[in-house]
């Protein structure tokens, strides 16, 4: 069965600093991988997805992620954090069959001035 | 844009009540899902449906049931609400082109 591990339940950065949120996956088949963002009191919004095309995936709001098969990783990065990036971020892998998703436990990104 | 609408943002129910959480999508998607979100645990799959009247258990189905009588509507039912079912509930639908679309969530408190 697929699984996802997000390292760090909380990550703190200063405004303008690099954002790096870590995600490692376990999958018996070539994975479809996703990053979602959740702002307070809202549902999940798709940031980006990897579907076996280019290994470097660009998403919305300046985020990108790189699929590294050898490291079974799909880390999310942004060169320069904004205050508006403060939210909870979830990594997910799509399971075969009925397209269910298995989520990581989430990483809360805190951005300080 | 695909829209997934959950009928209630906040609900407060008493222990032992039967609770219905409603979800409607407007894009004729076949697959719909109910997840539960708890701090530190991420999202966990309760049930999903791949067609009208078809349903499959997810990872944590105990204490829940679902109903899908029409393609656009997928209901989550708490047969007898308990305090450990206090949580945020998220509905989603999916198609191959757009991927997952989530509703805004229903925050349920059972007292």
mmCIF file of C-alpha atoms in Angstrom:
data_model
loop_
_atom_site.group_PDB
_atom_site.id
_atom_site.type_symbol
_atom_site.label_atom_id
_atom_site.label_comp_id
_atom_site.label_asym_id
_atom_site.label_seq_id
_atom_site.Cartn_x
_atom_site.Cartn_y
_atom_site.Cartn_z
ATOM 1 C CA UNK A 1 0.000 0.000 0.000
ATOM 2 C CA UNK A 2 1.091 3.516 -0.690
ATOM 3 C CA UNK A 3 2.113 5.807 2.140
ATOM 4 C CA UNK A 4 3.378 9.344 2.588
ATOM 5 C CA UNK A 5 5.663 10.811 5.231
ATOM 6 C CA UNK A 6 5.982 14.532 5.766
ATOM 7 C CA UNK A 7 8.983 15.492 7.852
ATOM 8 C CA UNK A 8 8.207 18.229 10.333
ATOM 9 C CA UNK A 9 4.739 19.062 11.559
ATOM 10 C CA UNK A 10 5.740 22.745 11.712
ATOM 11 C CA UNK A 11 8.220 24.713 9.632
ATOM 12 C CA UNK A 12 9.068 28.336 10.401
ATOM 13 C CA UNK A 13 10.700 30.703 7.926
ATOM 14 C CA UNK A 14 11.219 34.415 7.632
ATOM 15 C CA UNK A 15 9.573 36.393 4.886
ATOM 16 C CA UNK A 16 11.814 36.248 1.808
ATOM 17 C CA UNK A 17 13.547 33.036 2.871
ATOM 18 C CA UNK A 18 13.521 29.743 1.021
ATOM 19 C CA UNK A 19 10.625 27.418 1.772
ATOM 20 C CA UNK A 20 11.357 23.682 1.810
ATOM 21 C CA UNK A 21 8.678 21.205 2.848
ATOM 22 C CA UNK A 22 9.686 17.569 2.765
ATOM 23 C CA UNK A 23 7.676 14.615 1.512
ATOM 24 C CA UNK A 24 8.732 11.010 1.072
ATOM 25 C CA UNK A 25 6.490 8.374 -0.379
ATOM 26 C CA UNK A 26 6.241 4.645 -0.565
ATOM 27 C CA UNK A 27 4.619 3.145 -3.624
ATOM 28 C CA UNK A 28 4.757 -0.189 -5.385
ATOM 29 C CA UNK A 29 3.890 1.391 -8.717
ATOM 30 C CA UNK A 30 4.962 4.614 -10.440
ATOM 31 C CA UNK A 31 3.254 7.188 -8.263
ATOM 32 C CA UNK A 32 1.016 10.120 -8.934
ATOM 33 C CA UNK A 33 1.956 12.703 -6.305
ATOM 34 C CA UNK A 34 0.250 15.879 -5.167
ATOM 35 C CA UNK A 35 0.763 18.874 -2.934
ATOM 36 C CA UNK A 36 -2.268 20.605 -1.480
ATOM 37 C CA UNK A 37 -2.541 23.769 0.595
ATOM 38 C CA UNK A 38 -5.177 24.521 3.188
ATOM 39 C CA UNK A 39 -5.794 28.021 4.486
ATOM 40 C CA UNK A 40 -7.631 28.431 7.797
ATOM 41 C CA UNK A 41 -11.256 27.315 7.680
ATOM 42 C CA UNK A 42 -11.071 26.347 4.028
ATOM 43 C CA UNK A 43 -10.932 23.167 1.988
ATOM 44 C CA UNK A 44 -7.846 21.880 0.204
ATOM 45 C CA UNK A 45 -6.514 23.576 -2.888
ATOM 46 C CA UNK A 46 -4.238 21.821 -5.369
ATOM 47 C CA UNK A 47 -0.784 23.389 -5.586
ATOM 48 C CA UNK A 48 0.773 21.001 -8.082
ATOM 49 C CA UNK A 49 0.842 17.402 -9.200
ATOM 50 C CA UNK A 50 3.303 14.912 -10.655
ATOM 51 C CA UNK A 51 1.894 12.446 -13.159
ATOM 52 C CA UNK A 52 5.057 10.851 -14.614
ATOM 53 C CA UNK A 53 5.893 13.603 -17.088
ATOM 54 C CA UNK A 54 8.569 16.165 -16.183
ATOM 55 C CA UNK A 55 10.249 15.505 -12.845
ATOM 56 C CA UNK A 56 10.275 19.213 -11.940
ATOM 57 C CA UNK A 57 6.713 20.358 -11.521
ATOM 58 C CA UNK A 58 5.681 23.985 -11.276
ATOM 59 C CA UNK A 59 2.545 24.925 -9.446
ATOM 60 C CA UNK A 60 0.592 27.947 -8.394
ATOM 61 C CA UNK A 61 1.827 30.799 -6.206
ATOM 62 C CA UNK A 62 5.478 30.234 -7.173
ATOM 63 C CA UNK A 63 5.772 26.754 -5.681
ATOM 64 C CA UNK A 64 7.499 23.863 -7.364
ATOM 65 C CA UNK A 65 8.395 20.288 -6.501
ATOM 66 C CA UNK A 66 10.923 17.812 -7.817
ATOM 67 C CA UNK A 67 10.223 14.104 -8.139
ATOM 68 C CA UNK A 68 13.285 12.042 -7.231
ATOM 69 C CA UNK A 69 12.692 8.371 -7.726
ATOM 70 C CA UNK A 70 16.032 7.324 -6.234
ATOM 71 C CA UNK A 71 15.194 9.139 -3.008
ATOM 72 C CA UNK A 72 11.428 8.426 -3.138
ATOM 73 C CA UNK A 73 10.947 12.116 -2.457
ATOM 74 C CA UNK A 74 8.723 14.917 -3.694
ATOM 75 C CA UNK A 75 9.814 17.980 -1.740
ATOM 76 C CA UNK A 76 8.009 21.291 -2.149
ATOM 77 C CA UNK A 77 9.996 24.506 -2.520
ATOM 78 C CA UNK A 78 9.513 28.208 -3.024
ATOM 79 C CA UNK A 79 12.456 30.584 -3.418
ATOM 80 C CA UNK A 80 11.028 33.429 -1.365
ATOM 81 C CA UNK A 81 8.317 33.086 1.267
ATOM 82 C CA UNK A 82 5.462 35.548 1.548
ATOM 83 C CA UNK A 83 3.311 36.137 4.590
ATOM 84 C CA UNK A 84 0.360 34.869 2.549
ATOM 85 C CA UNK A 85 2.035 31.437 2.254
ATOM 86 C CA UNK A 86 1.294 30.700 5.906
ATOM 87 C CA UNK A 87 -0.986 27.662 5.765
ATOM 88 C CA UNK A 88 -0.980 23.911 6.181
ATOM 89 C CA UNK A 89 0.481 21.844 3.369
ATOM 90 C CA UNK A 90 -0.332 18.240 2.566
ATOM 91 C CA UNK A 91 1.511 15.792 0.367
ATOM 92 C CA UNK A 92 -0.531 12.941 -1.109
ATOM 93 C CA UNK A 93 -0.084 9.888 -3.305
ATOM 94 C CA UNK A 94 -2.806 8.485 -5.494
ATOM 95 C CA UNK A 95 -3.647 4.855 -4.977
ATOM 96 C CA UNK A 96 -4.281 2.530 -7.870
ATOM 97 C CA UNK A 97 -7.804 1.404 -8.525
ATOM 98 C CA UNK A 98 -10.397 3.962 -7.522
ATOM 99 C CA UNK A 99 -8.185 7.060 -7.396
ATOM 100 C CA UNK A 100 -8.255 7.404 -3.643
ATOM 101 C CA UNK A 101 -5.547 9.554 -2.112
ATOM 102 C CA UNK A 102 -3.337 8.752 0.855
ATOM 103 C CA UNK A 103 -2.259 11.911 2.637
ATOM 104 C CA UNK A 104 0.646 12.797 4.823
ATOM 105 C CA UNK A 105 -0.056 14.273 8.231
ATOM 106 C CA UNK A 106 0.539 17.800 7.048
ATOM 107 C CA UNK A 107 3.109 20.518 7.655
ATOM 108 C CA UNK A 108 2.118 23.877 9.043
ATOM 109 C CA UNK A 109 4.176 26.659 7.457
ATOM 110 C CA UNK A 110 4.689 29.701 9.645
ATOM 111 C CA UNK A 111 6.062 32.869 8.054
ATOM 112 C CA UNK A 112 7.429 35.647 10.234
ATOM 113 C CA UNK A 113 8.111 39.237 9.161
ATOM 114 C CA UNK B 1 -14.784 25.447 -12.512
ATOM 115 C CA UNK B 2 -15.824 22.308 -10.707
ATOM 116 C CA UNK B 3 -17.751 22.990 -7.566
ATOM 117 C CA UNK B 4 -18.130 20.738 -4.571
ATOM 118 C CA UNK B 5 -20.590 22.088 -2.047
ATOM 119 C CA UNK B 6 -20.974 20.884 1.512
ATOM 120 C CA UNK B 7 -24.271 21.965 2.960
ATOM 121 C CA UNK B 8 -23.056 23.001 6.403
ATOM 122 C CA UNK B 9 -19.841 24.729 7.499
ATOM 123 C CA UNK B 10 -20.461 24.148 11.197
ATOM 124 C CA UNK B 11 -22.653 21.635 12.991
ATOM 125 C CA UNK B 12 -23.205 20.893 16.655
ATOM 126 C CA UNK B 13 -24.946 17.633 17.495
ATOM 127 C CA UNK B 14 -25.660 15.650 20.634
ATOM 128 C CA UNK B 15 -24.242 12.240 21.425
ATOM 129 C CA UNK B 16 -26.457 9.509 20.019
ATOM 130 C CA UNK B 17 -28.035 11.651 17.305
ATOM 131 C CA UNK B 18 -28.140 10.480 13.703
ATOM 132 C CA UNK B 19 -26.216 13.006 11.630
ATOM 133 C CA UNK B 20 -26.283 13.600 7.886
ATOM 134 C CA UNK B 21 -23.505 15.450 6.087
ATOM 135 C CA UNK B 22 -24.374 16.376 2.528
ATOM 136 C CA UNK B 23 -22.086 16.922 -0.437
ATOM 137 C CA UNK B 24 -23.038 17.938 -3.973
ATOM 138 C CA UNK B 25 -20.807 18.240 -7.056
ATOM 139 C CA UNK B 26 -21.798 19.888 -10.306
ATOM 140 C CA UNK B 27 -19.541 18.167 -12.861
ATOM 141 C CA UNK B 28 -21.020 14.703 -13.314
ATOM 142 C CA UNK B 29 -18.014 13.057 -11.659
ATOM 143 C CA UNK B 30 -18.301 9.362 -10.973
ATOM 144 C CA UNK B 31 -15.916 9.188 -8.025
ATOM 145 C CA UNK B 32 -16.686 10.931 -4.751
ATOM 146 C CA UNK B 33 -14.977 10.686 -1.382
ATOM 147 C CA UNK B 34 -15.410 11.513 2.283
ATOM 148 C CA UNK B 35 -12.329 12.273 4.362
ATOM 149 C CA UNK B 36 -11.952 13.150 7.989
ATOM 150 C CA UNK B 37 -9.287 15.648 9.051
ATOM 151 C CA UNK B 38 -7.817 15.761 12.547
ATOM 152 C CA UNK B 39 -4.816 17.736 13.816
ATOM 153 C CA UNK B 40 -1.623 15.745 13.523
ATOM 154 C CA UNK B 41 -3.312 12.935 11.614
ATOM 155 C CA UNK B 42 -3.850 14.537 8.225
ATOM 156 C CA UNK B 43 -6.780 13.371 6.125
ATOM 157 C CA UNK B 44 -8.101 9.858 6.451
ATOM 158 C CA UNK B 45 -10.485 8.214 4.005
ATOM 159 C CA UNK B 46 -13.829 7.171 5.460
ATOM 160 C CA UNK B 47 -15.797 5.998 2.420
ATOM 161 C CA UNK B 48 -15.844 6.537 -1.290
ATOM 162 C CA UNK B 49 -18.248 5.899 -4.147
ATOM 163 C CA UNK B 50 -17.398 5.162 -7.760
ATOM 164 C CA UNK B 51 -20.947 5.196 -9.096
ATOM 165 C CA UNK B 52 -24.547 5.653 -8.049
ATOM 166 C CA UNK B 53 -25.483 3.202 -5.297
ATOM 167 C CA UNK B 54 -21.888 1.889 -5.227
ATOM 168 C CA UNK B 55 -19.691 2.416 -2.199
ATOM 169 C CA UNK B 56 -16.430 1.190 -0.754
ATOM 170 C CA UNK B 57 -15.002 1.411 2.733
ATOM 171 C CA UNK B 58 -11.939 3.514 3.240
ATOM 172 C CA UNK B 59 -9.448 3.333 6.068
ATOM 173 C CA UNK B 60 -11.737 4.347 8.948
ATOM 174 C CA UNK B 61 -15.358 3.403 8.120
ATOM 175 C CA UNK B 62 -16.429 2.337 11.621
ATOM 176 C CA UNK B 63 -19.366 4.358 12.909
ATOM 177 C CA UNK B 64 -20.175 5.789 9.478
ATOM 178 C CA UNK B 65 -22.268 4.890 6.479
ATOM 179 C CA UNK B 66 -22.877 6.596 3.141
ATOM 180 C CA UNK B 67 -25.591 7.042 0.574
ATOM 181 C CA UNK B 68 -25.375 7.843 -3.113
ATOM 182 C CA UNK B 69 -28.796 7.818 -4.730
ATOM 183 C CA UNK B 70 -27.918 10.381 -7.389
ATOM 184 C CA UNK B 71 -24.615 10.922 -9.144
ATOM 185 C CA UNK B 72 -24.179 14.481 -7.901
ATOM 186 C CA UNK B 73 -24.894 13.843 -4.226
ATOM 187 C CA UNK B 74 -22.897 11.846 -1.711
ATOM 188 C CA UNK B 75 -24.046 11.776 1.895
ATOM 189 C CA UNK B 76 -22.094 10.756 4.963
ATOM 190 C CA UNK B 77 -24.182 9.376 7.831
ATOM 191 C CA UNK B 78 -23.176 9.076 11.455
ATOM 192 C CA UNK B 79 -25.581 6.459 12.722
ATOM 193 C CA UNK B 80 -25.170 7.400 16.387
ATOM 194 C CA UNK B 81 -22.849 10.338 16.869
ATOM 195 C CA UNK B 82 -20.139 10.072 19.485
ATOM 196 C CA UNK B 83 -17.715 12.636 20.860
ATOM 197 C CA UNK B 84 -14.782 10.957 19.108
ATOM 198 C CA UNK B 85 -16.419 11.848 15.816
ATOM 199 C CA UNK B 86 -15.886 15.527 16.479
ATOM 200 C CA UNK B 87 -13.780 16.515 13.499
ATOM 201 C CA UNK B 88 -13.533 18.343 10.197
ATOM 202 C CA UNK B 89 -15.164 16.403 7.353
ATOM 203 C CA UNK B 90 -14.106 17.019 3.765
ATOM 204 C CA UNK B 91 -15.895 15.834 0.675
ATOM 205 C CA UNK B 92 -14.203 15.574 -2.728
ATOM 206 C CA UNK B 93 -14.930 14.508 -6.267
ATOM 207 C CA UNK B 94 -12.424 13.611 -8.944
ATOM 208 C CA UNK B 95 -11.998 13.264 -12.664
ATOM 209 C CA UNK B 96 -8.936 12.502 -14.728
ATOM 210 C CA UNK B 97 -8.619 15.968 -16.176
ATOM 211 C CA UNK B 98 -9.071 18.153 -13.096
ATOM 212 C CA UNK B 99 -8.027 15.754 -10.403
ATOM 213 C CA UNK B 100 -9.504 16.183 -6.971
ATOM 214 C CA UNK B 101 -11.800 19.059 -6.040
ATOM 215 C CA UNK B 102 -12.543 19.484 -2.350
ATOM 216 C CA UNK B 103 -15.463 21.112 -0.629
ATOM 217 C CA UNK B 104 -14.891 23.727 2.060
ATOM 218 C CA UNK B 105 -15.472 21.239 4.838
ATOM 219 C CA UNK B 106 -17.961 20.716 7.647
ATOM 220 C CA UNK B 107 -16.690 21.164 11.175
ATOM 221 C CA UNK B 108 -18.763 18.832 13.336
ATOM 222 C CA UNK B 109 -18.827 19.050 17.098
ATOM 223 C CA UNK B 110 -20.532 16.278 19.041
ATOM 224 C CA UNK B 111 -21.407 17.201 22.628
#
